[in-house]
PDB file of C-alpha atoms in Angstrom:
ATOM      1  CA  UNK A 145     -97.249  74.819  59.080  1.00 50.00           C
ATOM      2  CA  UNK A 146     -99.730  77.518  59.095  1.00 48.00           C
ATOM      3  CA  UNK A 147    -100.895  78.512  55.151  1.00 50.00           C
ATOM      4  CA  UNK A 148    -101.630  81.890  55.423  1.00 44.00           C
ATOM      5  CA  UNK A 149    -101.944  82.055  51.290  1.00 44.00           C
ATOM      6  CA  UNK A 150    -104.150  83.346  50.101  1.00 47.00           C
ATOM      7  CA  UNK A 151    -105.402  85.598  52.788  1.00 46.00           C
ATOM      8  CA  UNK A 152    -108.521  84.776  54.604  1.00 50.00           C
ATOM      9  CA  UNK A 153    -111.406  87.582  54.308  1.00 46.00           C
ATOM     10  CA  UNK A 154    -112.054  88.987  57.833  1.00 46.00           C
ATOM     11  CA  UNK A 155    -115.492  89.774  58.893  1.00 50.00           C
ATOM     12  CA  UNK A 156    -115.628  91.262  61.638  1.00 53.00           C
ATOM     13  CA  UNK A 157    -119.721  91.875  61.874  1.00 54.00           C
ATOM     14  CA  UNK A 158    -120.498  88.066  60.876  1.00 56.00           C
ATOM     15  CA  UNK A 159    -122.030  88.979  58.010  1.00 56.00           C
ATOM     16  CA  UNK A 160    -123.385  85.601  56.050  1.00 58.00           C
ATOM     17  CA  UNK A 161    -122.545  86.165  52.345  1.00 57.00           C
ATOM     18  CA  UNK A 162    -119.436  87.000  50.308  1.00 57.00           C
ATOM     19  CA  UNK A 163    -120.053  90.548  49.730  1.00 57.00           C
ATOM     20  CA  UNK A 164    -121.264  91.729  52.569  1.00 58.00           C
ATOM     21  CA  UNK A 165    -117.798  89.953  54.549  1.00 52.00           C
ATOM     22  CA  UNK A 166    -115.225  91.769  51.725  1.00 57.00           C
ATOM     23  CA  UNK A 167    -116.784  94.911  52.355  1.00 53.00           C
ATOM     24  CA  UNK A 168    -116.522  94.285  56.446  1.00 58.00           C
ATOM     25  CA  UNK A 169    -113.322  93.564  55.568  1.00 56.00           C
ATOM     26  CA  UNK A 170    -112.243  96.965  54.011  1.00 56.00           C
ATOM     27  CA  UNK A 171    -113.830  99.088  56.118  1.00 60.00           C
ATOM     28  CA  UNK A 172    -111.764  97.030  58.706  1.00 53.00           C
ATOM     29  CA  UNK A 173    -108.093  97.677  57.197  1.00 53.00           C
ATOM     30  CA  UNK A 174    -109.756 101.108  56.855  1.00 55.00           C
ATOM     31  CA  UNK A 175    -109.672 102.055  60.193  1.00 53.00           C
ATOM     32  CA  UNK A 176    -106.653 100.253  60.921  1.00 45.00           C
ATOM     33  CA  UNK A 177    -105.002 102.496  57.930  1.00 48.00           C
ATOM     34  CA  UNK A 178    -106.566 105.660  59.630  1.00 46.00           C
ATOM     35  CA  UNK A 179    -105.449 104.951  63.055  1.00 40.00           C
ATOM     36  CA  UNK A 180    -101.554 104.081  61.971  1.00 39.00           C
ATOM     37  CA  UNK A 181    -101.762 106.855  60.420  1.00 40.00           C
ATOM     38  CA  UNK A 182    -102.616 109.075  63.207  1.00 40.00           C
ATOM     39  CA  UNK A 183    -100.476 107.387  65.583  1.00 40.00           C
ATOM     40  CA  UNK A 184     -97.506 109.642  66.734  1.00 42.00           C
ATOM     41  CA  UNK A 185     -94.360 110.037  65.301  1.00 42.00           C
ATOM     42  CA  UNK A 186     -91.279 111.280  67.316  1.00 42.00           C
ATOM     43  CA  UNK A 187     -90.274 111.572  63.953  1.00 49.00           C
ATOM     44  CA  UNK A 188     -92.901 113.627  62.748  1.00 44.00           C
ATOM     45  CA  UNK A 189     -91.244 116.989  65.168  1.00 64.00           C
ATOM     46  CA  UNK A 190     -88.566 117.489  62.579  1.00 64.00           C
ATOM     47  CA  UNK A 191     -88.303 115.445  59.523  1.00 65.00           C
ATOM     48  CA  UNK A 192     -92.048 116.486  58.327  1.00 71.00           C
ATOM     49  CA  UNK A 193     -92.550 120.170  59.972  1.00 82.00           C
ATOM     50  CA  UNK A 194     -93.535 122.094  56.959  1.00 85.00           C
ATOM     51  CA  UNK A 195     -91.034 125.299  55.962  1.00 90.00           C
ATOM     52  CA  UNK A 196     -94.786 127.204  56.664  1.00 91.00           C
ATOM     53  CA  UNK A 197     -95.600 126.510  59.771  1.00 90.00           C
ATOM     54  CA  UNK A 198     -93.164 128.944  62.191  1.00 92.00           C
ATOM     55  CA  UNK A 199     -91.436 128.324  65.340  1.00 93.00           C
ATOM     56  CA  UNK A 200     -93.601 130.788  67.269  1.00 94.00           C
ATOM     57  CA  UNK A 201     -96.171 130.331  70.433  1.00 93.00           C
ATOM     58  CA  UNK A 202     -98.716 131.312  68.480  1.00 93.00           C
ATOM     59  CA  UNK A 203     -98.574 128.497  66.548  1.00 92.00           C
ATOM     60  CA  UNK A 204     -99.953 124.558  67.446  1.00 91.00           C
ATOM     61  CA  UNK A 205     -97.162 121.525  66.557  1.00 89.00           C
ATOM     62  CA  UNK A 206     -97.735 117.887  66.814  1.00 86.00           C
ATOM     63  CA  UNK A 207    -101.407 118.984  68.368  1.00 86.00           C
ATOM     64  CA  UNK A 208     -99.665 121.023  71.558  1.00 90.00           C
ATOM     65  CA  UNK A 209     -98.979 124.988  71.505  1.00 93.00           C
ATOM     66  CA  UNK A 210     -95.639 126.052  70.774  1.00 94.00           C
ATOM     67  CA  UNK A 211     -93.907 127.176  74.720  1.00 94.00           C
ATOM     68  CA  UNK A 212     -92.238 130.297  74.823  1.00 95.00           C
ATOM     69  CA  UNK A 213     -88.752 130.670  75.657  1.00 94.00           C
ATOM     70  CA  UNK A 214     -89.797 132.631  79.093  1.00 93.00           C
ATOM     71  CA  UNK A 215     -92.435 129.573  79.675  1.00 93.00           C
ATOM     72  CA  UNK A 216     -89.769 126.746  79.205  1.00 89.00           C
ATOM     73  CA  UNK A 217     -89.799 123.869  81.500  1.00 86.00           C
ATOM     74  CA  UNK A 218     -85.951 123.644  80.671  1.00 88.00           C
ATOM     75  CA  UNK A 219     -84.993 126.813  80.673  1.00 85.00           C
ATOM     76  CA  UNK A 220     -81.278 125.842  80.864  1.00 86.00           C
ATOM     77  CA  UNK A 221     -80.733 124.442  77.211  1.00 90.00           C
ATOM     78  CA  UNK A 222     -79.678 127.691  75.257  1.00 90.00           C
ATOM     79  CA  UNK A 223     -77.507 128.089  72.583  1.00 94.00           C
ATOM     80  CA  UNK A 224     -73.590 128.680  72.654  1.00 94.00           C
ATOM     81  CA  UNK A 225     -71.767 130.303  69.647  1.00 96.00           C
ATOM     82  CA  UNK A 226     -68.204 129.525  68.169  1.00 96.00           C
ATOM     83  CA  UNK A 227     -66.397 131.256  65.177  1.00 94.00           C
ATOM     84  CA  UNK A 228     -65.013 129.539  62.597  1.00 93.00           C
ATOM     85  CA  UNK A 229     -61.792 128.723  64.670  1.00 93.00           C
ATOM     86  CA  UNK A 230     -64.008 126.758  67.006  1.00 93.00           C
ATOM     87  CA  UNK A 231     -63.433 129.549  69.792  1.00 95.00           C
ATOM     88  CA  UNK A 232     -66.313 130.305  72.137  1.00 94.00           C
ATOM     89  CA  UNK A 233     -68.073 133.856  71.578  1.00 94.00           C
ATOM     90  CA  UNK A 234     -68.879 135.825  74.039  1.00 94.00           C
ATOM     91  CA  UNK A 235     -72.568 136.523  74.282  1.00 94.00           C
ATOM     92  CA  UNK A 236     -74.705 139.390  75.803  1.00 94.00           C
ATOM     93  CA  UNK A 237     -77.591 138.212  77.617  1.00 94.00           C
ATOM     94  CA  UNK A 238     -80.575 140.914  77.614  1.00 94.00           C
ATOM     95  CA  UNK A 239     -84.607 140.634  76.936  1.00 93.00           C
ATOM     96  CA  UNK A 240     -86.741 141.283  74.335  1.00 90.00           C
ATOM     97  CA  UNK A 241     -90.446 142.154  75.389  1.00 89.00           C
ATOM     98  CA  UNK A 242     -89.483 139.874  78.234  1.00 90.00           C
ATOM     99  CA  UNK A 243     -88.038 137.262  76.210  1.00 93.00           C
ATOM    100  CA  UNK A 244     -84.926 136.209  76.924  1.00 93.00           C
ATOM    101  CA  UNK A 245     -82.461 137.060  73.831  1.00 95.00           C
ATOM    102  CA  UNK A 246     -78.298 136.520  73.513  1.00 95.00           C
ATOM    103  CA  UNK A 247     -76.621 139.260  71.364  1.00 96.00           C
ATOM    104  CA  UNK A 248     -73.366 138.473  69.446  1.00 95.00           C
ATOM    105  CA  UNK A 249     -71.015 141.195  68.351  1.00 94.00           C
ATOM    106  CA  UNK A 250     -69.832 140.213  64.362  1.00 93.00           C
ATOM    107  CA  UNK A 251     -66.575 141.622  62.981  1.00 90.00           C
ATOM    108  CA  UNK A 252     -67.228 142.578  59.305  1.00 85.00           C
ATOM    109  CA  UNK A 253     -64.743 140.009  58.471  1.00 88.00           C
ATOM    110  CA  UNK A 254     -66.786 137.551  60.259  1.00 92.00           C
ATOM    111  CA  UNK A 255     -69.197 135.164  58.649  1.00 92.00           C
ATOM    112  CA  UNK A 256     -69.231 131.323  59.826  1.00 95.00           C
ATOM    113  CA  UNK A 257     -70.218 130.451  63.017  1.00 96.00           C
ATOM    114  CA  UNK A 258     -71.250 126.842  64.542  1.00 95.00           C
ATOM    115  CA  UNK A 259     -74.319 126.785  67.600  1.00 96.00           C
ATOM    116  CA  UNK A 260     -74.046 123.912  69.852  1.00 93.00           C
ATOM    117  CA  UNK A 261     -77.242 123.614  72.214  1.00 91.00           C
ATOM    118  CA  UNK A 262     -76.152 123.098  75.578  1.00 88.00           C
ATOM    119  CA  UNK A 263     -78.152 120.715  77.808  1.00 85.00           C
ATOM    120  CA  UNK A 264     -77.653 120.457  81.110  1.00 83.00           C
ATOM    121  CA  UNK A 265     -75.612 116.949  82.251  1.00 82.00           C
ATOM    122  CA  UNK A 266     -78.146 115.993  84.713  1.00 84.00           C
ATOM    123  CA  UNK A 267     -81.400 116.129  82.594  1.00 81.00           C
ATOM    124  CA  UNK A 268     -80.709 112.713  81.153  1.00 77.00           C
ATOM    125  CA  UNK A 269     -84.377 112.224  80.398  1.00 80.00           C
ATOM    126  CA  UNK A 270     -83.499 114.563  77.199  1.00 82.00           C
ATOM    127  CA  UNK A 271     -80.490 112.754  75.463  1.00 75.00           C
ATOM    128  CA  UNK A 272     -83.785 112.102  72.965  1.00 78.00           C
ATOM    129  CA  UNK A 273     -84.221 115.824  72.361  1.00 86.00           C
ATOM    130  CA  UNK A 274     -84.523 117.113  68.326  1.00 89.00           C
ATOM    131  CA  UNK A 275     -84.706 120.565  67.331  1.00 92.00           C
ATOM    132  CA  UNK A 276     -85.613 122.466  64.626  1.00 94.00           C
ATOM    133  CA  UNK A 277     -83.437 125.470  63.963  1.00 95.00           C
ATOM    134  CA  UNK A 278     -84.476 128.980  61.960  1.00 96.00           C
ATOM    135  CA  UNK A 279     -82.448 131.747  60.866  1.00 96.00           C
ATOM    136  CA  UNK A 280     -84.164 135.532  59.762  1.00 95.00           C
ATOM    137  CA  UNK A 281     -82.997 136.921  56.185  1.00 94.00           C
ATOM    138  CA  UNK A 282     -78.919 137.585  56.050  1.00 93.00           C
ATOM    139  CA  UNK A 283     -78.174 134.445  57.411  1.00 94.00           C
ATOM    140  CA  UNK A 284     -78.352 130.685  55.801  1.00 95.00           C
ATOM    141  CA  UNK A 285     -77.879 126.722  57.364  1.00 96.00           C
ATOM    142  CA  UNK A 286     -74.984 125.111  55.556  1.00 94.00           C
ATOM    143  CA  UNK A 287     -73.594 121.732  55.948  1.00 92.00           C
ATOM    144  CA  UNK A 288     -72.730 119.384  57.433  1.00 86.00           C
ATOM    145  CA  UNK A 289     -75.839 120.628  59.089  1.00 86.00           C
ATOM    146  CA  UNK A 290     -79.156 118.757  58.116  1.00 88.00           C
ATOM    147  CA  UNK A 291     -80.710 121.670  56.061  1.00 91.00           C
ATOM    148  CA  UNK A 292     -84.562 122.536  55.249  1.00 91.00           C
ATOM    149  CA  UNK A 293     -86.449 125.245  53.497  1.00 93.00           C
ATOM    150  CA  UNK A 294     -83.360 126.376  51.186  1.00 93.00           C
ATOM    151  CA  UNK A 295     -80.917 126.718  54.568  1.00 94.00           C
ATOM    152  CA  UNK A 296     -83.441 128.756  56.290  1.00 95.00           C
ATOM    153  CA  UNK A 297     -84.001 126.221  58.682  1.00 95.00           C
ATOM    154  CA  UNK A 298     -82.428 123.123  60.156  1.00 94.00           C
ATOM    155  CA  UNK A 299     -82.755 119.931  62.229  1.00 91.00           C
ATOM    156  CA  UNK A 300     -80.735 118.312  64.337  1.00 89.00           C
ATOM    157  CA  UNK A 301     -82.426 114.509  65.496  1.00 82.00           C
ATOM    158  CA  UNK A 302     -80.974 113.205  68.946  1.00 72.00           C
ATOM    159  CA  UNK A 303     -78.163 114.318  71.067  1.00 66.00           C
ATOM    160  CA  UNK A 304     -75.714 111.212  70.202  1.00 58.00           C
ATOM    161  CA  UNK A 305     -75.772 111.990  66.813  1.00 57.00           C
ATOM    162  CA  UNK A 306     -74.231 115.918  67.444  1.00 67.00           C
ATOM    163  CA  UNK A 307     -76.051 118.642  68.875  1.00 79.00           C
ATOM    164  CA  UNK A 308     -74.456 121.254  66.293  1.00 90.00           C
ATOM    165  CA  UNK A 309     -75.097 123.617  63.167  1.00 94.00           C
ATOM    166  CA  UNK A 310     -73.516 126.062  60.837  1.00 96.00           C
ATOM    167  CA  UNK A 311     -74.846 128.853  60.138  1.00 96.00           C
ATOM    168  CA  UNK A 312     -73.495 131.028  57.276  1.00 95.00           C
ATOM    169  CA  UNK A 313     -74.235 135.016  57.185  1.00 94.00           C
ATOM    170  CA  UNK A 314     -74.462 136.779  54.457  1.00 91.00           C
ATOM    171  CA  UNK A 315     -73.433 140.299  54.509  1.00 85.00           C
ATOM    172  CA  UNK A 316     -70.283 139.914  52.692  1.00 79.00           C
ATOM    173  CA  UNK A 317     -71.977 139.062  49.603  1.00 77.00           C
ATOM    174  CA  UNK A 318     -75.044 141.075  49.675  1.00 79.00           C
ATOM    175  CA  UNK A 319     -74.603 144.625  51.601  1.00 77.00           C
ATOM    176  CA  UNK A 320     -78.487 145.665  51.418  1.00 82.00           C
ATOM    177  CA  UNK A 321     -79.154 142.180  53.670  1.00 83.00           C
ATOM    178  CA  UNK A 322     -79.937 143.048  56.921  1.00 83.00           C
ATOM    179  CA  UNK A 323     -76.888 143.493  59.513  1.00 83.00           C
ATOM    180  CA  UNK A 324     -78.870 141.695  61.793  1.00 92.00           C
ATOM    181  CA  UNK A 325     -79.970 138.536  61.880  1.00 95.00           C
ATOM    182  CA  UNK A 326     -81.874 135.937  64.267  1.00 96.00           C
ATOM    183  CA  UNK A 327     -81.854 132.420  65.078  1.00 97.00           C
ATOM    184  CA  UNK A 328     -83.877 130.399  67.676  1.00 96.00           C
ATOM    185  CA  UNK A 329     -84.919 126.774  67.967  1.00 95.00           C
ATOM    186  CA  UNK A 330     -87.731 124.786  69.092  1.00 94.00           C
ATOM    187  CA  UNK A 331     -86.895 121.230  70.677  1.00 93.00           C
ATOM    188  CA  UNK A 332     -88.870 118.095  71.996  1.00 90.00           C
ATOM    189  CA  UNK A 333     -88.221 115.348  73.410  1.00 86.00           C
ATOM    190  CA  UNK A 334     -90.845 112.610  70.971  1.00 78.00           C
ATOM    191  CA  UNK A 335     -94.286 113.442  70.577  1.00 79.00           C
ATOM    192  CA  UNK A 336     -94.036 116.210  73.824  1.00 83.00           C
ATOM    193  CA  UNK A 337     -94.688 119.855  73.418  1.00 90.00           C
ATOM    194  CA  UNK A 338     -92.081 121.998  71.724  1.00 93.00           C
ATOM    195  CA  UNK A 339     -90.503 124.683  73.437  1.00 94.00           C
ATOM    196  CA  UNK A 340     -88.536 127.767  72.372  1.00 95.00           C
ATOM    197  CA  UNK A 341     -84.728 128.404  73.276  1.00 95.00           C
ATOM    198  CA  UNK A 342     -83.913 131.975  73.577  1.00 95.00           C
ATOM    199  CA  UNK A 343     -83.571 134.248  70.299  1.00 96.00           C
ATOM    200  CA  UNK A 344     -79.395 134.591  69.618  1.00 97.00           C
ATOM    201  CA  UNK A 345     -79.310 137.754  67.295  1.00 97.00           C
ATOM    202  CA  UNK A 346     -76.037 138.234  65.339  1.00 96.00           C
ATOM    203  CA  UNK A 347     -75.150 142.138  64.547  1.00 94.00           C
ATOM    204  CA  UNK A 348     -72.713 142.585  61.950  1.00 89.00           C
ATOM    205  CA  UNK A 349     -70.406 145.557  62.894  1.00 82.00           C
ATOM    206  CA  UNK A 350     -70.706 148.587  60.396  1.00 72.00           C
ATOM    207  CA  UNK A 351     -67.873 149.720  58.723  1.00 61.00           C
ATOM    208  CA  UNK A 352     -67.135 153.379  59.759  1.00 58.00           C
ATOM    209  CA  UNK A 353     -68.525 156.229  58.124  1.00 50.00           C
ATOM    210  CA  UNK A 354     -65.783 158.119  55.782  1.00 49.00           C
ATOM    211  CA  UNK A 355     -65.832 161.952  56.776  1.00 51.00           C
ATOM    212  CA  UNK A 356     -65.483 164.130  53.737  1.00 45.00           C
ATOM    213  CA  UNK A 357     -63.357 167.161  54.643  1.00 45.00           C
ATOM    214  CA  UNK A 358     -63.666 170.502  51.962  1.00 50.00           C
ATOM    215  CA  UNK A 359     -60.318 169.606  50.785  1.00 47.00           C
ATOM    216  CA  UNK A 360     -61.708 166.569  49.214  1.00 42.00           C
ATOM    217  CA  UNK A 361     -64.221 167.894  47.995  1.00 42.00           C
ATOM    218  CA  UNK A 362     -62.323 170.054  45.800  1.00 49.00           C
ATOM    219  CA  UNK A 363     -60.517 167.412  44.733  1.00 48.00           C
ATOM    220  CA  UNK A 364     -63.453 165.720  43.637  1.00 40.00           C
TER     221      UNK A 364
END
């Protein structure tokens, strides 16, 4: 049997006295702390990606610049909506200073809705994929989604494990929220680049003005 206790000091440089082989040693499991460390992580995408640092193409994650939506390599996987029945809703598909953008119509009485990211069948190399979902002011992640930065944001890791979140909005409690609110993802596949989807903006219907004929106003 091999006795590996207690652990043998490892000098690496062959250095001839005690001292000089302990401190060989540490600067040794140094450098093997440093590069471990720096190894990475297909974990590091969406477990670890700071409520700071924005899903926007300005902006460098896991050491590669964040693709636009419009520069996608997949520019199939997109977002589809359902209410709160589970029906599918019907989406508007415009630009946005050449981005591409979905619109949804909201009913005032409207206020859950679940996004599935579609991925095409055939692109099998991304069954892998994570994302990292954000939502503008007005609207909130809720569970059973996996939800960051106080519901602003949320992750989904791998395809197998449910490619779906909830998002709540927010103008039936608060009316000075904005009607309008936006939610886009960036998604990779390990330590790859991360790419936008395109925006989906949800506009809450306003409720009809309330003419005021002179008769009324008397009354009042």
């Amino acid at each position: 049997m091999i006795d590996l206790w207690p652990p043998k000091i490892y000098n690496p440089c062959g250095c001839n006295n005690r001292r000089c082989a302990m401190y060989s040693t540490l600067k040794f499991f140094l450098l093997v702390i440093l590069v471990v460390a720096t190894v990475p992580s297909s974990n590091a995408f969406g477990n670890f990606l700071a409520c700071y640092v924005e899903l926007d193409p300005e902006e460098v994650i896991m050491r590669q610049q964040v693709k636009a939506a419009s520069e996608s390599s997949e520019p199939g996987i997109l977002f589809r909506v359902y209410n709160a029945n589970g029906e599918s809703v019907p989406l508007e598909y415009t630009r946005d200073e050449g981005e591409p953008k979905a619109i949804v119509s909201v009913p005032m009485n409207e206020s859950r809705f679940t996004l599935k990211l579609e991925v095409p069948p055939d692109k099998k190399h991304l069954r892998d994929l994570q994302y990292v979902v954000d939502a503008t002011e007005g609207g909130r992640f809720v569970p059973p989604s996996a939800v960051l930065c106080k519901g602003a944001r949320a992750f989904v890791r791998g395809m197998s494990q449910g490619n779906e979140v909830a998002l709540e909005l927010l103008h039936q409690n608060d009316e000075n929220l904005p009607s309008s609110v936006k939610v886009w993802a960036g998604w990779a596949t390990g330590y790859s680049e991360v790419s936008l989807t395109p925006t989906v903006e949800f506009r809450v219907a306003q409720a009809p003005a309330t003419e005021t004929t002179e008769a009324s106003k008397e009354e009042l």
